[in-house]
Every structure is written in C-alpha cells, then in structure tokens.
PDB file of C-alpha atoms in Angstrom:
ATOM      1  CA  UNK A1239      19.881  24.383  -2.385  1.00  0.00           C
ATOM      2  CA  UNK A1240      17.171  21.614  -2.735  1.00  0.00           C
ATOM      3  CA  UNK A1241      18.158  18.306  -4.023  1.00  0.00           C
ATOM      4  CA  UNK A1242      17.187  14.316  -3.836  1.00  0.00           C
ATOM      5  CA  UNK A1243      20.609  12.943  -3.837  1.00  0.00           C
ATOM      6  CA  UNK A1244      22.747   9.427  -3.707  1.00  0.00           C
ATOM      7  CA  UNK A1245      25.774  10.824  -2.197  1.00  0.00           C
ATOM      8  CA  UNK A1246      26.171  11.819   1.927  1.00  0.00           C
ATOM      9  CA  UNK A1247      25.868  15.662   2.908  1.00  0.00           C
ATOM     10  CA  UNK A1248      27.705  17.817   4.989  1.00  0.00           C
ATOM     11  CA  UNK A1249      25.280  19.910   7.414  1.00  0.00           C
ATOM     12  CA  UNK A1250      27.914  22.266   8.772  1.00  0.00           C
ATOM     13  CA  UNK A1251      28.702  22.813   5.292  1.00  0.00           C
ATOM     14  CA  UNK A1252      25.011  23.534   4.127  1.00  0.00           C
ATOM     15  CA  UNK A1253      24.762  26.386   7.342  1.00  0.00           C
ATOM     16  CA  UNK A1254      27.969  28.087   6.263  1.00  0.00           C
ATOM     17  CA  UNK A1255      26.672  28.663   2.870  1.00  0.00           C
ATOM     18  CA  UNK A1256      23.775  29.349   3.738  1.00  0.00           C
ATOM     19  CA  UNK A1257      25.153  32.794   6.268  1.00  0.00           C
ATOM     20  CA  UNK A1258      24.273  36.243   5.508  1.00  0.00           C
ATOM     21  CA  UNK A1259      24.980  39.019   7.731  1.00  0.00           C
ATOM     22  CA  UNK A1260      21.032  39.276   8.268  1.00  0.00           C
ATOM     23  CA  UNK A1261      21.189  35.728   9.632  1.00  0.00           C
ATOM     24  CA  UNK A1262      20.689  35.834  13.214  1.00  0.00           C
ATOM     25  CA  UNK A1263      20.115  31.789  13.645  1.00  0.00           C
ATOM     26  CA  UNK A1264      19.595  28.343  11.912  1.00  0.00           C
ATOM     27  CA  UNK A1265      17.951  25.433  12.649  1.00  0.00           C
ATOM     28  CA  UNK A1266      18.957  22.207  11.256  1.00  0.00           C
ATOM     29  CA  UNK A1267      16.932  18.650  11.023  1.00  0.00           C
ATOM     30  CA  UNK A1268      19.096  15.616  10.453  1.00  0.00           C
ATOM     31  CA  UNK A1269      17.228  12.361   9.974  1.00  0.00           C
ATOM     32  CA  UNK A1270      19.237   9.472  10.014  1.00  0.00           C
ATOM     33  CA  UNK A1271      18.744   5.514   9.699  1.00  0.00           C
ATOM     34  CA  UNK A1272      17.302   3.932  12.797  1.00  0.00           C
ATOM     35  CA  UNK A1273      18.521   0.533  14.325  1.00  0.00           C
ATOM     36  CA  UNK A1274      14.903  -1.069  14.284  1.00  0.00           C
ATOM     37  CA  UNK A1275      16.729  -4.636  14.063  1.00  0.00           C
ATOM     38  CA  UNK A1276      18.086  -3.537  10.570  1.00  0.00           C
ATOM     39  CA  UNK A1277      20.570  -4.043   8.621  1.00  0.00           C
ATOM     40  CA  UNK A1278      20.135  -1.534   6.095  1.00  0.00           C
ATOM     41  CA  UNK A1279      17.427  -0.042   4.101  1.00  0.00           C
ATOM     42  CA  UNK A1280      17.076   1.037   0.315  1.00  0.00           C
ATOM     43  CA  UNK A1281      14.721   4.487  -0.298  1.00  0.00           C
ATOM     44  CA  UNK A1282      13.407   4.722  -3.496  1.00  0.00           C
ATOM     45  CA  UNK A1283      12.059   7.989  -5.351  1.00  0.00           C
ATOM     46  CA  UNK A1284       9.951   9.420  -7.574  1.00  0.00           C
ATOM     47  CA  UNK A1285      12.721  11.453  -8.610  1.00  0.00           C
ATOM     48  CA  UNK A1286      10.421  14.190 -11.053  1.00  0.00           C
ATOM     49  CA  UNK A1287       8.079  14.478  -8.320  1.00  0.00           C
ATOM     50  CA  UNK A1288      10.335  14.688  -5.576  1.00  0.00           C
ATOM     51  CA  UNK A1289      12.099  17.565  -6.802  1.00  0.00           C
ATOM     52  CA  UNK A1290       9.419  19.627  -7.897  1.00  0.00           C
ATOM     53  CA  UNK A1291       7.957  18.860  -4.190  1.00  0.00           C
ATOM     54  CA  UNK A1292      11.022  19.682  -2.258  1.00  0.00           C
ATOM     55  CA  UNK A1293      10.614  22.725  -4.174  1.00  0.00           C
ATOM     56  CA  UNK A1294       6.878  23.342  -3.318  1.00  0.00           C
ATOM     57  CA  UNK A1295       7.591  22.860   0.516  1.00  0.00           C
ATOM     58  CA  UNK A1296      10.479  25.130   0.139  1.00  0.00           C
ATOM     59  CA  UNK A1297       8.387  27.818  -1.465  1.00  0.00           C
ATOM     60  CA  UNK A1298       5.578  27.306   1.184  1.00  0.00           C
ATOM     61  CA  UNK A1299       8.112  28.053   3.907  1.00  0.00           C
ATOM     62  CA  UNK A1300       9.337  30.736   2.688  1.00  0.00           C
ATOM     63  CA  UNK A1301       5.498  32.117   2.430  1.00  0.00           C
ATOM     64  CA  UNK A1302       4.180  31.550   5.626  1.00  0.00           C
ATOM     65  CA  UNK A1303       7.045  32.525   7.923  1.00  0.00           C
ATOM     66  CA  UNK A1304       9.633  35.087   8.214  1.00  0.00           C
ATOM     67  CA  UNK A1305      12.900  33.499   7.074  1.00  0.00           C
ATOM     68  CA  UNK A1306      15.542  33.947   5.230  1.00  0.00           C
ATOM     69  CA  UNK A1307      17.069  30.421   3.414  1.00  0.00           C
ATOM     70  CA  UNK A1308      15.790  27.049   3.217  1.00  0.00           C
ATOM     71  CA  UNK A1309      18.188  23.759   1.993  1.00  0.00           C
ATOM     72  CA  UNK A1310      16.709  20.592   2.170  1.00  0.00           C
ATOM     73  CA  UNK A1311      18.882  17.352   1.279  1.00  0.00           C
ATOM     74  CA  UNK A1312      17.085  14.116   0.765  1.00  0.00           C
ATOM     75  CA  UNK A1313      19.143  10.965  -0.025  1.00  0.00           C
ATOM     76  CA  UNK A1314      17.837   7.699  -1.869  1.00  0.00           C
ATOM     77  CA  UNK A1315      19.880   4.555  -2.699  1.00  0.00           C
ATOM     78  CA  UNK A1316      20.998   2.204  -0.161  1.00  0.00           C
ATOM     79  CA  UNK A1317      22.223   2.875   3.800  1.00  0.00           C
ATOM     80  CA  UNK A1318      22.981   1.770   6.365  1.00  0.00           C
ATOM     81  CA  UNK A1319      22.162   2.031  10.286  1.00  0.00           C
ATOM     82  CA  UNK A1320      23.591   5.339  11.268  1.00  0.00           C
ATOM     83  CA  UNK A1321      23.840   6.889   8.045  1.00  0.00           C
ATOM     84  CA  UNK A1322      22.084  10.359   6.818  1.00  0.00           C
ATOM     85  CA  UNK A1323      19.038  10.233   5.272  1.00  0.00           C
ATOM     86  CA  UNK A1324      17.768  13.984   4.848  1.00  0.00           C
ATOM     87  CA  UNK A1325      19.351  17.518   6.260  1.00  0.00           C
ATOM     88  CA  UNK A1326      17.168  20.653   6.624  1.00  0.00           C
ATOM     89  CA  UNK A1327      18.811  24.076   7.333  1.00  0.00           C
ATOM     90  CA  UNK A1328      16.624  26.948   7.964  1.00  0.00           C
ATOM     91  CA  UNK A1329      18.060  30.394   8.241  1.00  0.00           C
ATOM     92  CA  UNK A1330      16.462  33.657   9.804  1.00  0.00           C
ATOM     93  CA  UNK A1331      16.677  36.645  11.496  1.00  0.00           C
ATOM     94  CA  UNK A1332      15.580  35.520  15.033  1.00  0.00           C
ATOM     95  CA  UNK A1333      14.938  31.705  16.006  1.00  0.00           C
ATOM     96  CA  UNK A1334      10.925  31.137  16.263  1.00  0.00           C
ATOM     97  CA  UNK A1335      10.424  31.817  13.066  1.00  0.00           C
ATOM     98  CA  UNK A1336      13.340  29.300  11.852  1.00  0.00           C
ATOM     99  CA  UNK A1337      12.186  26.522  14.638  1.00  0.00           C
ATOM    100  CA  UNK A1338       8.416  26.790  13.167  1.00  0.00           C
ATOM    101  CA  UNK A1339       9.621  26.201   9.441  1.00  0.00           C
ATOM    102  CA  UNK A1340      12.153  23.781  10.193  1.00  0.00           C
ATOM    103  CA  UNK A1341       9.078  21.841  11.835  1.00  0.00           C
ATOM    104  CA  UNK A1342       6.858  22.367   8.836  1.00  0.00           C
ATOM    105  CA  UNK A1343       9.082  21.489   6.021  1.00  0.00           C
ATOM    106  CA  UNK A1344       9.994  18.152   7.660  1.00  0.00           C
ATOM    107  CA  UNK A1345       6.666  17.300   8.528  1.00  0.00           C
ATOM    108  CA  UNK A1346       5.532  18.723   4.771  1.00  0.00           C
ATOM    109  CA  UNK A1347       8.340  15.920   3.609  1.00  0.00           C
ATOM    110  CA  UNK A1348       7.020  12.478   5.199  1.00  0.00           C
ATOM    111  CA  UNK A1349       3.368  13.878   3.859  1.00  0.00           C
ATOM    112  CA  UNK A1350       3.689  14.521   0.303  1.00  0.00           C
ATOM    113  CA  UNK A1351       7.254  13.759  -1.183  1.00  0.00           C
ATOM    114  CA  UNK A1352       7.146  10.384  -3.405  1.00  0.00           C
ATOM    115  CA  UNK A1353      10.112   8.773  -1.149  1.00  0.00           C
ATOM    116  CA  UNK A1354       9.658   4.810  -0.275  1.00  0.00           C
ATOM    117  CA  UNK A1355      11.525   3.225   2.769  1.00  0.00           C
ATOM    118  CA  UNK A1356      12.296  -0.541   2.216  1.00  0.00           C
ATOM    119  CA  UNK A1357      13.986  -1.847   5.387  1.00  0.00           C
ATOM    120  CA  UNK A1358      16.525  -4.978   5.393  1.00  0.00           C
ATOM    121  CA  UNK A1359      16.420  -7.027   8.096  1.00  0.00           C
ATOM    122  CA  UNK A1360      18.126 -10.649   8.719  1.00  0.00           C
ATOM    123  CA  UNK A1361      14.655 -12.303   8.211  1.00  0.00           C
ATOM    124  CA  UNK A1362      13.414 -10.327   5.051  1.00  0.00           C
ATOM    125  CA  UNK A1363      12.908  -7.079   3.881  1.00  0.00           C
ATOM    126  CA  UNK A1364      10.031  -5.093   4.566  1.00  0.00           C
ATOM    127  CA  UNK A1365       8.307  -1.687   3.009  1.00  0.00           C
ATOM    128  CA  UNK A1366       8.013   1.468   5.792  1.00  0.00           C
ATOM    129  CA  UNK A1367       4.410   2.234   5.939  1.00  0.00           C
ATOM    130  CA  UNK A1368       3.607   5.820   5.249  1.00  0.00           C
ATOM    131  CA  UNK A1369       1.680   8.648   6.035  1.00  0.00           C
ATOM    132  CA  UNK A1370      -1.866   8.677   4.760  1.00  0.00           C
TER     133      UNK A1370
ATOM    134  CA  UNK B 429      -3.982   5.384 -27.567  1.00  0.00           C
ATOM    135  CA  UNK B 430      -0.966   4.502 -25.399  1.00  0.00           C
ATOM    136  CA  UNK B 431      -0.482   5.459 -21.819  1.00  0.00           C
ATOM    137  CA  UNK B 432       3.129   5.400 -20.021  1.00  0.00           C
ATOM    138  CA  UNK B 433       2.420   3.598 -16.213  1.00  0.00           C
ATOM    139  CA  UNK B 434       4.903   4.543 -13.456  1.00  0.00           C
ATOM    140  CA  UNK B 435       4.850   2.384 -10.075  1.00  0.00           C
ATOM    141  CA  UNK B 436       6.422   2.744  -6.944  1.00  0.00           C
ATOM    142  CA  UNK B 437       7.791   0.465  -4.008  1.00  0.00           C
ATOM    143  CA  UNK B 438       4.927  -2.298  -3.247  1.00  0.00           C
ATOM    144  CA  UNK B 439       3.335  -1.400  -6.210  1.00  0.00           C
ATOM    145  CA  UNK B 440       6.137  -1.885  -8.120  1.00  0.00           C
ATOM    146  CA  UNK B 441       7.058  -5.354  -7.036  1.00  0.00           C
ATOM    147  CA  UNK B 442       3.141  -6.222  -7.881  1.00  0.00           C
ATOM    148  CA  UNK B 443       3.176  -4.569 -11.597  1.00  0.00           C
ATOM    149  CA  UNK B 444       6.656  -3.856 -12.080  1.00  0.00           C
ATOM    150  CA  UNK B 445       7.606  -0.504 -13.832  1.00  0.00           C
ATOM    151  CA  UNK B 446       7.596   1.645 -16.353  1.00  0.00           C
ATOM    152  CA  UNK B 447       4.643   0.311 -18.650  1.00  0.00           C
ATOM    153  CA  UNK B 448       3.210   1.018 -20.828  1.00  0.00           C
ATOM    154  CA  UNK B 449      -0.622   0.267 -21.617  1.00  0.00           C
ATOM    155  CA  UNK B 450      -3.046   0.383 -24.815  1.00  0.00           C
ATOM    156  CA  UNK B 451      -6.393   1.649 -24.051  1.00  0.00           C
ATOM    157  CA  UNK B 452      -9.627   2.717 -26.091  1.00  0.00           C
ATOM    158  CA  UNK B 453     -10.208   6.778 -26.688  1.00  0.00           C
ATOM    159  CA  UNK B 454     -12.230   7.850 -23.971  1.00  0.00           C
ATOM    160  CA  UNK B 455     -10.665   5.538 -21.200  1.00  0.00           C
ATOM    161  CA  UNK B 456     -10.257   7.207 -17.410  1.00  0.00           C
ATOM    162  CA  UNK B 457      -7.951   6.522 -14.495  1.00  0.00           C
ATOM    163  CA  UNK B 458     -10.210   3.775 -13.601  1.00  0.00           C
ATOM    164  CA  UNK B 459      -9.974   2.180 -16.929  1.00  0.00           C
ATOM    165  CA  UNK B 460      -6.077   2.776 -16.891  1.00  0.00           C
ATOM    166  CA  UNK B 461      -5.654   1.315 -12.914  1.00  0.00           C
ATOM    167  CA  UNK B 462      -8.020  -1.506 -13.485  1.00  0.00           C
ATOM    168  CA  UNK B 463      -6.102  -2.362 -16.731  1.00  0.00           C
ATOM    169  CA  UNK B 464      -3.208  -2.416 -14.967  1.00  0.00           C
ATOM    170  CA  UNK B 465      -4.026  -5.378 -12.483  1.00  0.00           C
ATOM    171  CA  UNK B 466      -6.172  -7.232 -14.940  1.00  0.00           C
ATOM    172  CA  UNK B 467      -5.729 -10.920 -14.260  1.00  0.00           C
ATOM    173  CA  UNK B 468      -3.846 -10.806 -10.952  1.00  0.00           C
ATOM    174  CA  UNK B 469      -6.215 -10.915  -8.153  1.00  0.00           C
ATOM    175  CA  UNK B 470      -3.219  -9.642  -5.864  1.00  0.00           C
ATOM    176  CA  UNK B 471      -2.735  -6.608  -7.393  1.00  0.00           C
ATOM    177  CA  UNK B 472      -6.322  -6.437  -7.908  1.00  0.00           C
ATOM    178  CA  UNK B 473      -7.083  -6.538  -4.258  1.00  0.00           C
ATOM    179  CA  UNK B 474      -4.227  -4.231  -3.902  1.00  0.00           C
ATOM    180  CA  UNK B 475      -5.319  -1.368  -5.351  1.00  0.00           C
ATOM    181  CA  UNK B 476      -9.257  -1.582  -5.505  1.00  0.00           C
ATOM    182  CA  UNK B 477     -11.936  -2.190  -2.228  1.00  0.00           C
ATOM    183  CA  UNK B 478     -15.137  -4.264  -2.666  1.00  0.00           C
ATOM    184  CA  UNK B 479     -17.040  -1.896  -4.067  1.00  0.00           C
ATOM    185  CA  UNK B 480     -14.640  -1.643  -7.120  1.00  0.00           C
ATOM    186  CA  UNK B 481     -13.467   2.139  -6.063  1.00  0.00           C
ATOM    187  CA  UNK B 482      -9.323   2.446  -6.102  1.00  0.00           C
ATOM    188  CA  UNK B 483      -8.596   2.615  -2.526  1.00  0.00           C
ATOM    189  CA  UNK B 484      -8.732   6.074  -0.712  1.00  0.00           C
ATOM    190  CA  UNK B 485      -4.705   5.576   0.332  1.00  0.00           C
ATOM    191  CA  UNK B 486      -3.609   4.985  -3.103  1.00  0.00           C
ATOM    192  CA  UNK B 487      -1.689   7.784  -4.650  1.00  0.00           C
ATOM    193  CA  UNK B 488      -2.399   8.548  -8.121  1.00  0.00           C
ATOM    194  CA  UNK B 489      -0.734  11.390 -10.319  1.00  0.00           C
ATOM    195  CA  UNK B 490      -1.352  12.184 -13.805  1.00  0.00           C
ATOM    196  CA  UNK B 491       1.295  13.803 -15.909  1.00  0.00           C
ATOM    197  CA  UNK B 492       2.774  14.253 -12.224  1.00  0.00           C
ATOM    198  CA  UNK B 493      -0.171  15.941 -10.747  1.00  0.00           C
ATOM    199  CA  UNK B 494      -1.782  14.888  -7.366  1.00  0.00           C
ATOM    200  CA  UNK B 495      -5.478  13.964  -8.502  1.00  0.00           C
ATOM    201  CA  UNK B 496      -7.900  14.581  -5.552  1.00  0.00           C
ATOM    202  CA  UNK B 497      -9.371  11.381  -4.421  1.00  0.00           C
ATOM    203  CA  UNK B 498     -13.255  12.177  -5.134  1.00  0.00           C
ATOM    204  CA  UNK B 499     -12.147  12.970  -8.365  1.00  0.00           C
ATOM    205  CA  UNK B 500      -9.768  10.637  -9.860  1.00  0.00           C
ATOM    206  CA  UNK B 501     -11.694   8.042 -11.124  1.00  0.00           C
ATOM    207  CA  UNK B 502     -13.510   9.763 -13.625  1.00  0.00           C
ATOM    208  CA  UNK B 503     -10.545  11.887 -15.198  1.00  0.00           C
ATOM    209  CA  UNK B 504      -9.781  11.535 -18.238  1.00  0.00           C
ATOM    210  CA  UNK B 505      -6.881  10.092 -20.303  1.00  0.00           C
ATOM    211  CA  UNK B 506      -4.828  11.102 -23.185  1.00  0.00           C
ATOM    212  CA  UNK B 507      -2.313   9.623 -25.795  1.00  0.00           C
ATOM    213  CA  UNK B 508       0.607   9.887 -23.854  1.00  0.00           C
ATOM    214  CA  UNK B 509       0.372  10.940 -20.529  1.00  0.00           C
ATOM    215  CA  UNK B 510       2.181   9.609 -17.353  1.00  0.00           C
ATOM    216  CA  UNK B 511      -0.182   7.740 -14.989  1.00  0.00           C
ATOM    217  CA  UNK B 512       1.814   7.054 -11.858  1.00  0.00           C
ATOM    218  CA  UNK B 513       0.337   5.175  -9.029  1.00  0.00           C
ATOM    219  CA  UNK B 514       2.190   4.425  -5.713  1.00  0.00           C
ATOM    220  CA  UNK B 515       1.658   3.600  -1.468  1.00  0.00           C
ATOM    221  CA  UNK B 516       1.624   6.475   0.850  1.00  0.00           C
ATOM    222  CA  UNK B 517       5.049   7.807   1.018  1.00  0.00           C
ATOM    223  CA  UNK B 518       7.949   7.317   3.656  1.00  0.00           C
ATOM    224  CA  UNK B 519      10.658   9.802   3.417  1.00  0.00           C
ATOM    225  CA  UNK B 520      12.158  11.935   6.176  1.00  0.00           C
TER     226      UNK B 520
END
C-alpha cells in the first residue's frame, strides 16, 4: 500500500498486513514532527507527482534488493510537534536486505518526492529547505 | 496557445497557483518560466541567475516529467500541457 494521505497511520497495523509466512522480518521508518521551536508545520504536495513517485521508489526497491513488501505512508496537511509524518514498512525473508531498502526508499523520498515543509513558529513561519 | 502553470510552496506564495499563461507557437520552458515572473523582479530573481539561465535548483516538470537541467530550457511547449515549477523538496 502506497499512499500521500491527510489522515494519521497505524504502523503496527501496516506490518500485520503486510505478513506472509515467507516473511522472516520488517523494518519500519517512522518520521515524525520535530520540536525545532515549532508550533506546528503544514506539508504541502504535489499530489499527481507524489503518487506516481512513491510508486517509482517502491518499484526501485523492489528491483534492487531481495524483499518481499514495501508500504510507504506519507501525510500532508497540517501537524503538530509529535505527530506522524511518513511510515515505511519493509518486509523480507532475512533482515539486511529489508534494513538496506528501508534506508533507500526513505532517503529516495526527501530526494525526489514533490513534498514542501512549511514550519510555524511563534515569530513566523518559515519554508524547510530541501535536498538539492 | 495556452499553457496550465502549477507552483509549489515559495514559489507559490511568489506566483500563486494554478495559472494559466498565453504564449506564441513555438515558445519553450524559458519562454513559459520567464513569462511567468514578468514584471516582478522578486520572482524574477527567484527563479533566474545573472546570466538569465533558470537556476540549477529549480525543479521543473512538464506534463509531470522531471526535465534534466542541461536540457530544460530549450524544450518545447504545447497547447495544453502542465508546466510545474517548484523549490527542492522536503518530505520525509
């Protein structure tokens, strides 16, 4: 399951849907909203582009290791500090190969998917610079 | 011909969104971006270096495909595609 949502995820839910019998491990990324003297933050989306990139970094997972599911959750909207902001659950059949995708696919995410961060703050508001 | 202009976070609150802009037949990415901030030095200054060029960490997609920097300026446009043009992303 990929998806660019406004609602909160469950990431215990997203690994026991995600079990097979060939499973042998997951590993999960869970990025959440830092206290950087915030007060919240909006995240805005390119939602077209987002999904069909999710997708992409999904299917090169799947290509260059040995694994067996990929879901990837990305919220936009408005949150606050503490709140979720994107779950990744990688299944497989033994752990490297799950650690090394789980690595990729969030590193793939903060290169290439059209996701903006604009941080609230008690003086002003403020756009996250990204990755270029 | 008409092109439909999609902008994203900073570039958003300097052109606002979902435009739409008239341009001659013929007319490339450069023509469409430098339409776009025509008349507002800020946006102007935003997008483009000295030399005129669209800055290397400007994102630009047409018909929501990433257009290699070297490249970009010279591609083409057609009666309506989707020129999007955003910052460096965030997300994670």
């Amino acid at each position: 399951m990929i998806r660019i949502s406004r609602e909160d995820f469950d990431l215990c839910r997203m690994i026991r849907e995600a079990k097979t019998g060939k499973t042998g491990g997951f590993v999960s990324f869970l990025g959440t909203v830092r206290d950087d003297g915030i007060e919240s933050m909006d995240l805005e989306v390119y939602l077209e582009v987002a999904e069909q990139e999710l997708a992409a970094i999904s299917d090169e997972a799947f290509a260059r290791f040995d694994i067996l599911s990929v879901d990837i959750v990305h919220r936009v909207g408005r949150l606050k500090v503490g709140d979720q902001i994107v779950g990744i659950v990688v299944g497989a059949s033994h752990r490297r190969a799950a650690f090394e995708a789980c690595e990729y696919i969030i590193d793939r995410i903060k290169e290439s998917v059209p996701i903006w961060k604009q941080e609230h703050t008690p003086s002003g508001s403020r756009w996250v610079p990204g990755e270029h | 011909m008409k092109i439909r202009v999609k902008t994203f976070a900073r570039f958003r609150e300097l052109m606002g969104t979902k435009l739409e802009i008239e341009l001659p037949d013929g007319s490339t990415v450069r023509d469409g971006v430098a339409c776009l901030v025509s008349g507002d030095p800020t946006a102007r200054e935003a997008l483009f270096d000295e030399q005129g060029h669209i800055k290397n960490h400007v994102i630009v997609m047409v018909n929501r495909r990433r257009l290699p920097n070297r490249e970009r300026e010279a591609e083409g446009l057609h009666e309506g595609d989707e020129l999007a043009i955003f910052p460096p992303v965030a997300g994670g």
